[in-house]
């Protein structure tokens, strides 16, 4: 479990904000990436794998491993470690492979094989 | 910020805003060349100087003087007039038939084409894969990832945490966590004991280097606050089926076993060059046996096998941040010379001091490269242990493929999809090569590496569709 070190860190000179992950608020501050905020908030898994369905959490935080793929404001397959947090962004887990959206307005989705 | 950049061609494009890229960019801009640095992160510094201009840690002793040296580089870069294209990913580079290169980038979902006559890849290092049982479980991260979290967010582990692996970063991060008031229950050191003997022949240079005192005081500092378990032969992250890691189980070289409960297991086996762009560009690479990694072949000016492509910093062979800085400067001198910005005499005169700095920065590294060379057990897994994290391919599957005649990493893609997931081999390429080499009784240069193709990062169809597809279209975009 990671915590902001209260002895050492003063990140709160930066604007505090909140975004949504899986329908629940996550506290963050400006300048963080989504993956950093999720790890610092101990949110655990952020995606499931297309092959086995097993859960994954951010692993490298440097843009290399792609284990932090999430859906951000409807855009699938986003690397959470490269996406800066924004207030009110809606983040959900990337579940399995990405789905091909035919018509988002009608909420019709077709499984991409 | 890309909007105004697009209408211009650059003399030089640089990929990566770490020590090599920042130094080269500043040096070239100071010589009057038009230069832009492309980087995926929000701010310059690379991974080593991550968030150096916006640190949440006011107490400078936590990260140490070596980290804060990055401020000097960022300041010089900011003054130089070079452009930074932040939060921008390079996904394709084409060497055009007429002179020059075309670089396709993506920024916030939008694609652009940039043009330059010369290219410097300063893409740095990535952490070596650590294919141990359970390394894909939530709760297992790299030490480098945890250090990024400290640099950017000021967060440190506060519950049951174990560090496992080998290499200088393990000790540096442990010391930084202690200074920041965090918790580390144990450090499992997998450094093979026998290597102390073979490292000893490099001792003379190490004793004369800056690394000796730093290394000794760092290790002493960590030992005062953390239980160090040496001689670890192997370890695994364990827990429920597909669940988060709840314990680390380890076996010592004398076969003694132990286990520790964990919420967080941080693993590390050194760093390797990030070769995806240089490989996709077709630059010649060679296997570095001491560092167990592929690296592009460059000359004394950091020029690759393509005359217009330079590669400086850890991306051309692991040498550390100070060496990267010197290499960035040397590459800039040759790039400027080729662009007509300085004579051969001016270039050579300026290079003298830089080469001396490079020699000083590299002195002593042979000692700890030999000492901290990851053991075979840590590099070459067996059984069910996953090798390819993306496509979830196990070591046994790779071995079985080799036994039915799979000859190399590229054929293995067809057998198992190994290396074909979104990370494009970054976290399995070296492991797969070493498994195939051992199974087929071949040397690494005979096995080779994945032939990587552009795009080097996944793209959406919309991003590709947004690109101009004809010469006329490209001209329209470039002159718009």
Coordinates of C-alpha atoms in Angstrom, one line a residue:
Chain A
X1 CA 0.0 0.0 0.0
X2 CA 1.3 3.4 -1.0
X3 CA 0.6 6.6 0.8
X4 CA 1.7 10.1 0.2
X5 CA 4.5 10.6 2.7
X6 CA 3.1 13.2 5.1
X7 CA 6.6 13.7 6.6
X8 CA 8.2 14.4 3.3
X9 CA 5.8 15.4 0.5
X10 CA 3.9 18.6 -0.1
X11 CA 2.1 17.8 -3.3
X12 CA -0.9 19.7 -2.2
X13 CA 0.5 23.0 -3.4
X14 CA -1.0 21.6 -6.6
X15 CA -4.7 21.7 -7.2
X16 CA -6.5 18.8 -5.6
X17 CA -9.1 17.2 -7.8
X18 CA -11.3 14.1 -8.0
X19 CA -12.1 11.8 -10.9
X20 CA -14.2 8.7 -11.2
X21 CA -12.9 5.1 -11.4
X22 CA -15.4 2.3 -11.7
X23 CA -18.1 4.7 -10.5
X24 CA -16.3 5.8 -7.3
X25 CA -14.3 9.0 -6.7
X26 CA -10.5 8.9 -6.6
X27 CA -8.6 11.8 -5.0
X28 CA -5.8 13.1 -7.1
X29 CA -3.9 16.3 -7.8
X30 CA -3.0 18.2 -10.9
X31 CA 0.1 16.8 -12.6
X32 CA -0.5 13.2 -11.7
X33 CA -1.3 10.5 -14.3
X34 CA -4.3 8.3 -13.9
X35 CA -2.1 5.3 -13.1
X36 CA -0.2 7.2 -10.4
X37 CA -3.4 8.3 -8.8
X38 CA -4.9 4.8 -8.9
X39 CA -1.8 3.2 -7.3
X40 CA -1.5 6.0 -4.7
X41 CA -5.2 5.4 -3.9
X42 CA -4.6 1.6 -3.7
X43 CA -7.3 0.8 -6.2
X44 CA -5.7 -2.5 -7.2
X45 CA -6.5 -4.0 -10.6
X46 CA -7.3 -1.7 -13.5
X47 CA -7.9 -4.2 -16.3
X48 CA -8.5 -7.8 -17.1
X49 CA -6.6 -9.7 -19.8
X50 CA -8.1 -10.7 -23.2
X51 CA -6.6 -14.2 -23.0
X52 CA -7.2 -15.5 -19.5
X53 CA -9.4 -12.8 -18.0
X54 CA -6.9 -12.4 -15.1
X55 CA -6.6 -9.1 -13.4
X56 CA -3.7 -6.7 -13.8
X57 CA -2.6 -3.5 -12.1
X58 CA -0.1 -0.9 -13.3
X59 CA 3.4 -2.5 -13.4
X60 CA 6.0 -0.2 -15.0
X61 CA 4.5 3.3 -14.8
X62 CA 6.7 4.3 -17.7
X63 CA 4.6 3.5 -20.8
X64 CA 6.3 0.2 -21.5
X65 CA 4.2 -2.6 -20.2
X66 CA 0.6 -1.7 -21.2
X67 CA -0.8 -3.4 -18.1
X68 CA -2.5 -0.2 -17.1
X69 CA -4.9 0.0 -20.0
X70 CA -8.2 1.6 -19.0
X71 CA -11.1 3.2 -20.7
X72 CA -11.1 7.0 -20.3
X73 CA -14.3 9.0 -21.1
X74 CA -15.4 6.2 -23.5
X75 CA -12.0 5.8 -25.2
X76 CA -10.7 2.3 -24.7
X77 CA -7.2 1.0 -24.5
X78 CA -5.7 4.1 -23.0
X79 CA -2.4 3.8 -21.1
X80 CA -3.3 5.2 -17.7
X81 CA 0.4 5.9 -16.9
X82 CA 0.6 8.4 -19.8
X83 CA -2.8 10.1 -19.3
X84 CA -2.8 13.2 -17.0
X85 CA -5.7 13.3 -14.5
X86 CA -8.5 15.8 -15.2
X87 CA -11.3 16.7 -12.8
X88 CA -14.5 14.7 -13.5
X89 CA -12.9 12.3 -16.0
X90 CA -14.6 8.9 -16.1
X91 CA -12.3 6.0 -16.0
X92 CA -13.4 2.4 -16.1
X93 CA -11.4 -0.9 -16.2
X94 CA -10.4 -2.2 -19.6
X95 CA -12.1 -5.6 -19.6
X96 CA -10.6 -8.0 -21.9
X97 CA -10.0 -6.9 -25.5
X98 CA -11.4 -3.6 -26.7
X99 CA -14.8 -3.6 -28.2
X100 CA -15.6 -2.2 -31.6
X101 CA -18.1 0.6 -31.1
X102 CA -20.4 0.8 -34.0
X103 CA -22.7 3.4 -32.7
X104 CA -22.0 4.8 -29.3
X105 CA -25.2 6.9 -29.2
X106 CA -27.4 3.8 -29.7
X107 CA -25.2 1.9 -27.3
X108 CA -24.9 -0.9 -29.8
X109 CA -21.6 -2.7 -29.5
X110 CA -20.3 -5.5 -31.6
X111 CA -17.8 -8.0 -30.3
X112 CA -14.6 -7.7 -32.4
X113 CA -13.2 -11.1 -33.2
Chain B
X1 CA 1.5 23.1 -28.9
X2 CA 1.9 20.8 -31.9
X3 CA -0.3 23.2 -33.9
X4 CA 2.4 25.7 -34.6
X5 CA 5.1 23.2 -34.7
X6 CA 3.6 21.3 -37.6
X7 CA 4.1 24.0 -40.2
X8 CA 7.8 23.8 -39.7
X9 CA 10.5 21.4 -40.7
X10 CA 13.2 20.9 -38.2
X11 CA 16.9 20.5 -38.8
X12 CA 16.9 17.8 -36.1
X13 CA 14.2 15.9 -34.3
X14 CA 15.0 14.2 -31.0
X15 CA 13.0 11.5 -29.4
X16 CA 13.2 11.5 -25.6
X17 CA 13.6 14.3 -23.1
X18 CA 16.0 12.6 -20.7
X19 CA 19.7 13.6 -20.1
X20 CA 20.9 12.7 -23.6
X21 CA 17.9 14.3 -25.5
X22 CA 17.9 17.5 -23.4
X23 CA 21.6 18.0 -23.7
X24 CA 21.7 17.4 -27.4
X25 CA 18.7 19.7 -28.0
X26 CA 20.2 22.5 -26.0
X27 CA 23.5 22.2 -27.7
X28 CA 22.0 22.2 -31.2
X29 CA 19.7 25.1 -30.5
X30 CA 22.6 27.1 -29.0
X31 CA 24.4 26.4 -32.4
X32 CA 21.4 27.9 -34.2
X33 CA 19.8 24.7 -35.4
X34 CA 16.0 24.3 -35.4
X35 CA 15.3 21.4 -33.1
X36 CA 12.4 19.8 -31.3
X37 CA 12.3 17.1 -28.6
X38 CA 9.4 14.7 -28.6
X39 CA 8.5 13.1 -25.3
X40 CA 5.6 11.1 -24.0
X41 CA 5.6 12.7 -20.5
X42 CA 4.2 16.0 -19.5
X43 CA 7.5 17.6 -18.5
X44 CA 11.2 17.2 -19.5
X45 CA 13.6 15.1 -17.5
X46 CA 13.1 11.5 -18.7
X47 CA 12.6 8.8 -16.1
X48 CA 15.8 9.6 -14.2
X49 CA 14.9 13.2 -13.7
X50 CA 11.2 12.7 -13.7
X51 CA 9.3 15.7 -12.3
X52 CA 12.5 17.5 -11.5
X53 CA 10.9 20.8 -12.2
X54 CA 7.8 20.0 -10.2
X55 CA 8.8 17.8 -7.4
X56 CA 6.4 17.3 -4.5
X57 CA 9.4 16.6 -2.2
X58 CA 10.8 19.9 -0.8
X59 CA 13.5 18.1 1.2
X60 CA 16.2 17.6 -1.4
X61 CA 18.1 15.0 0.5
X62 CA 15.4 12.4 0.0
X63 CA 16.1 11.9 -3.7
X64 CA 19.7 13.0 -3.5
X65 CA 22.1 15.3 -5.4
X66 CA 22.3 13.1 -8.4
X67 CA 18.6 13.6 -9.0
X68 CA 18.7 17.3 -8.6
X69 CA 21.5 17.6 -11.2
X70 CA 18.6 17.3 -13.6
X71 CA 17.6 20.8 -12.9
X72 CA 20.8 22.1 -14.6
X73 CA 19.9 20.2 -17.8
X74 CA 16.3 21.3 -17.8
X75 CA 17.3 25.0 -17.2
X76 CA 19.8 24.9 -20.1
X77 CA 17.2 23.3 -22.3
X78 CA 14.6 25.9 -21.4
X79 CA 17.0 28.8 -22.2
X80 CA 18.2 27.2 -25.5
X81 CA 15.1 27.9 -27.6
X82 CA 14.6 24.2 -28.5
X83 CA 11.0 23.1 -28.8
X84 CA 9.5 20.5 -26.5
X85 CA 6.6 18.5 -27.9
X86 CA 5.3 17.0 -24.6
X87 CA 2.7 14.2 -24.2
X88 CA 3.5 13.2 -27.8
X89 CA 4.3 9.7 -29.0
X90 CA 6.3 8.8 -32.0
X91 CA 4.8 5.8 -33.8
X92 CA 6.5 5.8 -37.2
X93 CA 9.7 7.0 -38.7
X94 CA 10.4 6.8 -42.5
X95 CA 13.7 7.6 -44.1
X96 CA 12.7 9.4 -47.3
X97 CA 14.2 8.7 -50.7
X98 CA 15.2 12.2 -51.0
X99 CA 17.1 13.5 -48.0
X100 CA 15.5 13.5 -44.6
X101 CA 13.1 11.7 -42.3
X102 CA 9.4 11.8 -41.7
X103 CA 8.3 11.3 -38.2
X104 CA 4.6 10.4 -37.4
X105 CA 3.5 11.4 -33.9
X106 CA 0.3 11.3 -31.9
X107 CA -0.7 13.8 -29.3
X108 CA -4.0 13.6 -27.4
X109 CA -5.4 11.4 -30.1
X110 CA -4.3 13.6 -33.0
X111 CA -1.7 12.6 -35.5
X112 CA 0.8 14.8 -37.2
X113 CA 3.8 14.4 -39.5
X114 CA 7.1 16.1 -38.7
X115 CA 10.1 16.4 -41.0
X116 CA 13.8 16.7 -40.2
X117 CA 17.1 16.1 -41.9
X118 CA 18.6 14.2 -39.0
X119 CA 17.1 12.2 -36.1
X120 CA 18.5 11.5 -32.6
X121 CA 16.9 8.7 -30.7
X122 CA 17.4 9.3 -27.0
X123 CA 14.8 6.8 -25.8
X124 CA 16.8 5.7 -22.8
X125 CA 16.3 2.5 -20.9
X126 CA 13.5 0.3 -19.7
X127 CA 13.6 -2.1 -16.8
X128 CA 14.6 -5.6 -17.7
X129 CA 11.8 -8.1 -17.6
X130 CA 11.7 -10.1 -14.3
X131 CA 9.9 -13.3 -15.4
X132 CA 9.3 -14.9 -12.0
X133 CA 6.2 -16.9 -11.0
X134 CA 3.4 -14.4 -10.1
X135 CA 5.1 -11.3 -11.6
X136 CA 1.8 -10.4 -13.3
X137 CA -0.2 -10.3 -10.0
X138 CA -1.6 -6.9 -8.9
X139 CA 0.6 -5.8 -6.0
X140 CA 3.8 -6.6 -8.0
X141 CA 5.4 -3.6 -9.6
X142 CA 8.9 -2.7 -10.7
X143 CA 11.2 -0.8 -8.4
X144 CA 11.4 1.8 -11.2
X145 CA 7.7 2.2 -11.1
X146 CA 7.7 2.8 -7.4
X147 CA 10.4 5.3 -7.8
X148 CA 8.4 7.2 -10.4
X149 CA 5.6 7.3 -7.9
X150 CA 7.9 8.8 -5.3
X151 CA 9.4 11.4 -7.7
X152 CA 6.0 12.5 -9.1
X153 CA 3.6 12.0 -6.2
X154 CA 5.7 11.8 -3.1
X155 CA 4.1 8.4 -2.3
X156 CA 6.0 5.6 -0.5
X157 CA 5.0 2.1 0.6
X158 CA 3.4 2.2 4.1
X159 CA 2.4 -1.5 4.6
X160 CA 4.1 -4.9 4.1
X161 CA 6.6 -4.3 1.3
X162 CA 9.5 -6.4 0.0
X163 CA 12.1 -5.4 -2.6
X164 CA 13.5 -8.3 -4.6
X165 CA 16.2 -8.5 -7.3
X166 CA 19.6 -7.0 -7.9
X167 CA 21.2 -3.8 -9.1
X168 CA 22.0 -0.3 -7.9
X169 CA 18.4 1.0 -8.2
X170 CA 17.2 -1.5 -5.6
X171 CA 19.5 0.1 -3.0
X172 CA 19.0 3.7 -4.1
X173 CA 15.2 3.3 -3.9
X174 CA 15.3 1.6 -0.5
X175 CA 17.4 4.5 0.8
X176 CA 15.0 7.1 -0.6
X177 CA 12.0 5.3 0.9
X178 CA 13.6 5.3 4.3
X179 CA 14.5 9.0 4.0
X180 CA 10.9 9.7 3.1
X181 CA 9.5 7.8 6.1
X182 CA 8.2 4.8 4.1
X183 CA 8.3 1.1 5.0
X184 CA 10.3 -1.7 3.6
X185 CA 10.2 -5.0 5.4
X186 CA 13.0 -6.8 3.6
X187 CA 15.3 -6.6 0.6
X188 CA 15.8 -10.0 -1.1
X189 CA 19.2 -9.7 -2.9
X190 CA 19.5 -12.1 -5.8
X191 CA 23.1 -11.0 -6.7
X192 CA 24.9 -14.2 -7.5
X193 CA 27.7 -14.6 -4.9
X194 CA 30.2 -16.1 -7.4
X195 CA 30.1 -13.0 -9.5
X196 CA 32.0 -11.1 -6.8
X197 CA 35.1 -12.9 -7.9
X198 CA 34.7 -12.2 -11.6
X199 CA 33.8 -8.6 -10.8
X200 CA 37.1 -8.3 -8.9
X201 CA 39.2 -7.9 -12.0
X202 CA 37.4 -4.7 -12.7
X203 CA 38.0 -3.5 -9.2
X204 CA 40.8 -1.1 -10.0
X205 CA 38.7 1.2 -12.1
X206 CA 35.8 0.9 -9.7
X207 CA 38.1 2.1 -6.8
X208 CA 39.0 5.2 -8.8
X209 CA 35.4 6.0 -9.7
X210 CA 32.7 8.1 -8.1
X211 CA 30.6 5.0 -7.6
X212 CA 32.6 3.5 -4.8
X213 CA 31.8 5.9 -2.0
X214 CA 28.3 6.5 -3.1
X215 CA 27.6 2.7 -3.3
X216 CA 29.1 1.9 0.0
X217 CA 27.3 4.6 2.0
X218 CA 24.0 3.8 0.3
X219 CA 24.2 0.1 1.2
X220 CA 25.2 1.0 4.8
X221 CA 22.2 3.4 5.0
X222 CA 19.8 0.7 3.7
X223 CA 21.2 -2.0 6.0
X224 CA 20.6 0.2 9.1
X225 CA 16.8 0.3 8.3
X226 CA 16.0 -2.8 6.2
X227 CA 16.5 -6.5 6.8
X228 CA 18.7 -7.6 3.9
X229 CA 18.4 -11.2 2.9
X230 CA 21.4 -12.1 0.6
X231 CA 22.0 -15.1 -1.6
X232 CA 18.5 -15.4 -2.9
X233 CA 18.4 -17.9 -5.7
X234 CA 14.8 -17.6 -6.7
X235 CA 11.5 -16.0 -5.6
X236 CA 7.9 -16.0 -6.5
X237 CA 4.9 -13.8 -5.8
X238 CA 2.1 -16.0 -4.4
X239 CA -1.6 -15.5 -3.6
X240 CA -5.1 -16.7 -4.6
X241 CA -5.9 -17.8 -8.1
X242 CA -5.3 -14.8 -10.3
X243 CA -5.5 -12.6 -7.2
X244 CA -3.2 -10.0 -5.8
X245 CA 0.2 -11.0 -4.4
X246 CA -0.1 -11.7 -0.7
X247 CA 3.3 -13.3 0.0
X248 CA 6.8 -13.6 -1.6
X249 CA 8.3 -17.1 -1.3
X250 CA 12.0 -17.4 -1.8
X251 CA 14.8 -20.0 -1.9
X252 CA 18.3 -19.2 -0.9
X253 CA 21.4 -20.5 -2.8
X254 CA 21.8 -23.1 0.1
X255 CA 18.2 -24.3 -0.6
X256 CA 16.8 -22.8 2.6
X257 CA 13.3 -21.6 1.9
X258 CA 11.4 -18.7 3.4
X259 CA 8.4 -16.5 2.9
X260 CA 7.2 -13.1 3.8
X261 CA 3.7 -11.6 3.7
X262 CA 3.4 -8.6 1.2
X263 CA 0.9 -6.1 0.0
X264 CA 3.5 -4.7 -2.3
X265 CA 6.4 -6.6 -4.0
X266 CA 8.8 -4.5 -5.9
X267 CA 11.1 -6.3 -8.4
X268 CA 14.1 -5.2 -10.4
X269 CA 16.9 -6.8 -12.4
X270 CA 18.6 -3.8 -13.9
X271 CA 17.8 -1.8 -17.0
X272 CA 18.2 -2.5 -20.7
X273 CA 18.2 -0.2 -23.8
X274 CA 14.8 0.7 -25.2
X275 CA 15.4 -0.5 -28.8
X276 CA 11.9 -0.5 -30.3
X277 CA 12.4 2.6 -32.5
X278 CA 16.0 1.8 -33.6
X279 CA 15.0 -1.8 -34.3
X280 CA 12.0 -0.8 -36.4
X281 CA 14.2 1.7 -38.3
X282 CA 16.5 -1.2 -39.2
X283 CA 19.6 0.0 -37.4
X284 CA 22.2 -2.7 -36.8
X285 CA 22.1 -4.1 -33.3
X286 CA 24.5 -6.3 -31.3
X287 CA 24.2 -8.6 -28.2
X288 CA 26.0 -7.3 -25.2
X289 CA 26.9 -10.4 -23.2
X290 CA 28.0 -8.6 -20.0
X291 CA 24.8 -6.6 -19.8
X292 CA 22.6 -9.4 -21.3
X293 CA 20.8 -7.1 -23.7
X294 CA 20.6 -5.9 -27.3
X295 CA 22.0 -2.5 -28.2
X296 CA 22.3 -0.6 -31.4
X297 CA 25.8 -0.3 -33.0
X298 CA 27.0 3.3 -32.9
X299 CA 30.3 5.0 -33.7
X300 CA 32.3 7.4 -31.6
X301 CA 29.8 10.2 -32.5
X302 CA 26.8 8.1 -31.7
X303 CA 25.9 7.7 -35.3
X304 CA 24.0 4.5 -36.0
X305 CA 24.3 2.3 -39.1
X306 CA 22.0 4.8 -40.8
X307 CA 24.0 8.0 -41.3
X308 CA 21.1 10.3 -40.5
X309 CA 20.1 8.5 -37.3
X310 CA 21.9 9.0 -34.1
X311 CA 21.4 7.1 -30.8
X312 CA 22.6 8.5 -27.6
X313 CA 22.2 7.7 -23.9
X314 CA 21.0 4.4 -22.4
X315 CA 19.2 3.6 -25.6
X316 CA 22.5 2.8 -27.2
X317 CA 23.9 0.8 -24.3
X318 CA 23.5 1.3 -20.6
X319 CA 25.9 3.9 -19.2
X320 CA 23.9 5.9 -16.8
X321 CA 22.7 9.5 -16.8
X322 CA 26.1 11.3 -16.8
X323 CA 27.3 9.2 -19.7
X324 CA 24.0 10.0 -21.5
X325 CA 24.6 13.7 -21.1
X326 CA 28.1 13.5 -22.6
X327 CA 26.8 11.3 -25.4
X328 CA 24.1 13.8 -26.2
X329 CA 26.7 16.5 -26.5
X330 CA 28.9 14.4 -28.8
X331 CA 26.0 13.5 -31.0
X332 CA 25.0 17.2 -31.2
X333 CA 28.5 18.1 -32.3
X334 CA 28.5 15.6 -35.2
X335 CA 24.9 16.5 -36.1
X336 CA 25.8 20.2 -36.2
X337 CA 28.9 19.4 -38.2
X338 CA 26.9 17.4 -40.8
X339 CA 24.4 20.2 -41.0
X340 CA 27.2 22.7 -41.8
X341 CA 26.9 24.4 -38.4
X342 CA 30.5 23.7 -37.3
X343 CA 33.8 22.7 -38.9
X344 CA 35.5 19.4 -38.2
X345 CA 38.2 21.3 -36.3
X346 CA 35.6 23.1 -34.1
X347 CA 33.8 19.8 -33.5
X348 CA 36.9 18.0 -32.5
X349 CA 38.1 20.8 -30.2
X350 CA 34.8 20.9 -28.4
X351 CA 34.7 17.1 -28.1
X352 CA 37.9 16.7 -26.1
X353 CA 36.4 17.7 -22.7
X354 CA 33.2 15.8 -23.4
X355 CA 35.0 12.6 -24.2
X356 CA 36.9 13.0 -20.9
X357 CA 33.6 13.4 -19.1
X358 CA 32.3 10.3 -20.8
X359 CA 35.3 8.2 -19.8
X360 CA 34.9 9.4 -16.2
X361 CA 31.2 8.6 -16.2
X362 CA 31.8 5.1 -17.5
X363 CA 34.7 4.3 -15.3
X364 CA 33.9 1.7 -12.7
X365 CA 30.7 0.5 -14.4
X366 CA 32.3 -2.7 -15.6
X367 CA 32.7 -3.7 -12.0
X368 CA 29.0 -3.5 -11.0
X369 CA 27.8 -4.6 -14.5
X370 CA 29.7 -7.9 -13.8
X371 CA 28.7 -8.0 -10.1
X372 CA 25.0 -7.2 -10.8
X373 CA 24.6 -9.3 -14.0
X374 CA 21.2 -11.0 -13.3
X375 CA 21.6 -14.8 -12.7
X376 CA 20.4 -17.3 -15.3
X377 CA 17.5 -18.3 -13.0
X378 CA 16.3 -14.7 -12.9
X379 CA 16.5 -14.2 -16.7
X380 CA 15.5 -17.6 -18.1
X381 CA 12.3 -18.9 -16.5
X382 CA 10.8 -22.4 -16.7
X383 CA 7.4 -24.1 -16.5
X384 CA 4.2 -22.1 -16.1
X385 CA 5.9 -18.8 -15.5
X386 CA 4.6 -16.2 -18.0
X387 CA 7.2 -14.9 -20.4
X388 CA 4.9 -12.8 -22.6
X389 CA 2.7 -10.8 -20.3
X390 CA 0.4 -9.4 -23.1
X391 CA -0.5 -12.7 -24.8
X392 CA 0.1 -14.8 -21.6
X393 CA 2.6 -17.2 -23.1
X394 CA 4.5 -19.4 -20.6
X395 CA 8.2 -20.4 -20.6
X396 CA 7.2 -24.1 -21.2
X397 CA 5.2 -23.1 -24.3
X398 CA 8.2 -21.4 -25.7
X399 CA 10.4 -24.4 -24.9
X400 CA 7.8 -26.7 -26.5
X401 CA 7.7 -24.6 -29.7
X402 CA 11.5 -24.7 -29.9
X403 CA 11.4 -28.5 -29.6
X404 CA 9.0 -28.9 -32.5
X405 CA 11.4 -26.8 -34.7
X406 CA 10.7 -23.1 -34.0
X407 CA 13.9 -21.5 -34.9
X408 CA 13.6 -17.9 -33.8
X409 CA 11.6 -15.2 -32.1
X410 CA 9.9 -14.1 -35.4
X411 CA 8.7 -17.6 -36.1
X412 CA 7.5 -17.8 -32.5
X413 CA 5.0 -15.0 -33.2
X414 CA 3.3 -17.4 -35.6
X415 CA 3.4 -20.3 -33.2
X416 CA 2.3 -18.5 -30.0
X417 CA 1.5 -14.8 -30.7
X418 CA 4.4 -14.2 -28.3
X419 CA 5.5 -10.6 -28.6
X420 CA 2.4 -9.6 -30.6
X421 CA 0.5 -7.9 -27.8
X422 CA 0.4 -4.1 -27.2
X423 CA 3.8 -3.9 -25.6
X424 CA 5.3 -5.3 -28.8
X425 CA 7.9 -7.5 -27.2
X426 CA 9.3 -4.9 -24.8
X427 CA 8.7 -7.2 -21.8
X428 CA 9.4 -10.6 -23.5
X429 CA 11.9 -10.1 -26.3
X430 CA 15.1 -10.7 -24.4
X431 CA 13.6 -13.6 -22.4
X432 CA 12.3 -15.3 -25.5
X433 CA 15.6 -15.0 -27.2
X434 CA 17.5 -16.5 -24.3
X435 CA 15.0 -19.4 -23.9
X436 CA 15.4 -20.2 -27.6
X437 CA 19.2 -19.9 -27.5
X438 CA 19.4 -22.3 -24.6
X439 CA 16.9 -24.8 -26.0
X440 CA 18.4 -24.8 -29.5
X441 CA 22.1 -24.5 -28.4
X442 CA 22.6 -21.3 -30.3
X443 CA 24.4 -18.0 -29.5
X444 CA 22.2 -14.9 -29.0
X445 CA 23.4 -13.3 -32.3
X446 CA 22.3 -16.5 -34.1
X447 CA 18.9 -16.4 -32.5
X448 CA 18.4 -12.6 -33.0
X449 CA 15.5 -10.5 -31.9
X450 CA 12.0 -9.7 -33.0
X451 CA 11.9 -7.8 -36.3
X452 CA 9.8 -4.9 -35.1
X453 CA 7.5 -2.9 -37.4
X454 CA 5.9 0.5 -37.3
X455 CA 3.7 1.6 -35.7
X456 CA 5.8 1.1 -32.6
X457 CA 2.9 2.1 -30.3
X458 CA -0.7 1.0 -30.7
X459 CA -2.9 3.5 -32.6
X460 CA -6.6 3.9 -33.2
X461 CA -7.9 3.6 -36.8
X462 CA -9.1 7.2 -36.5
X463 CA -5.5 8.3 -35.8
X464 CA -4.3 6.6 -39.0
X465 CA -7.2 7.8 -41.0
X466 CA -6.4 11.4 -40.0
X467 CA -3.1 11.2 -41.8
X468 CA -2.6 12.6 -45.2
X469 CA -2.2 9.7 -47.6
X470 CA -0.7 11.3 -50.7
X471 CA 2.3 13.5 -51.5
X472 CA 0.0 16.4 -52.3
X473 CA -1.9 15.7 -49.0
X474 CA 1.3 15.8 -47.1
X475 CA 2.3 19.0 -48.7
X476 CA -1.1 20.5 -47.8
X477 CA -0.6 19.5 -44.2
X478 CA 2.9 20.7 -44.0
X479 CA 2.2 24.1 -45.6
X480 CA -1.2 24.6 -44.0

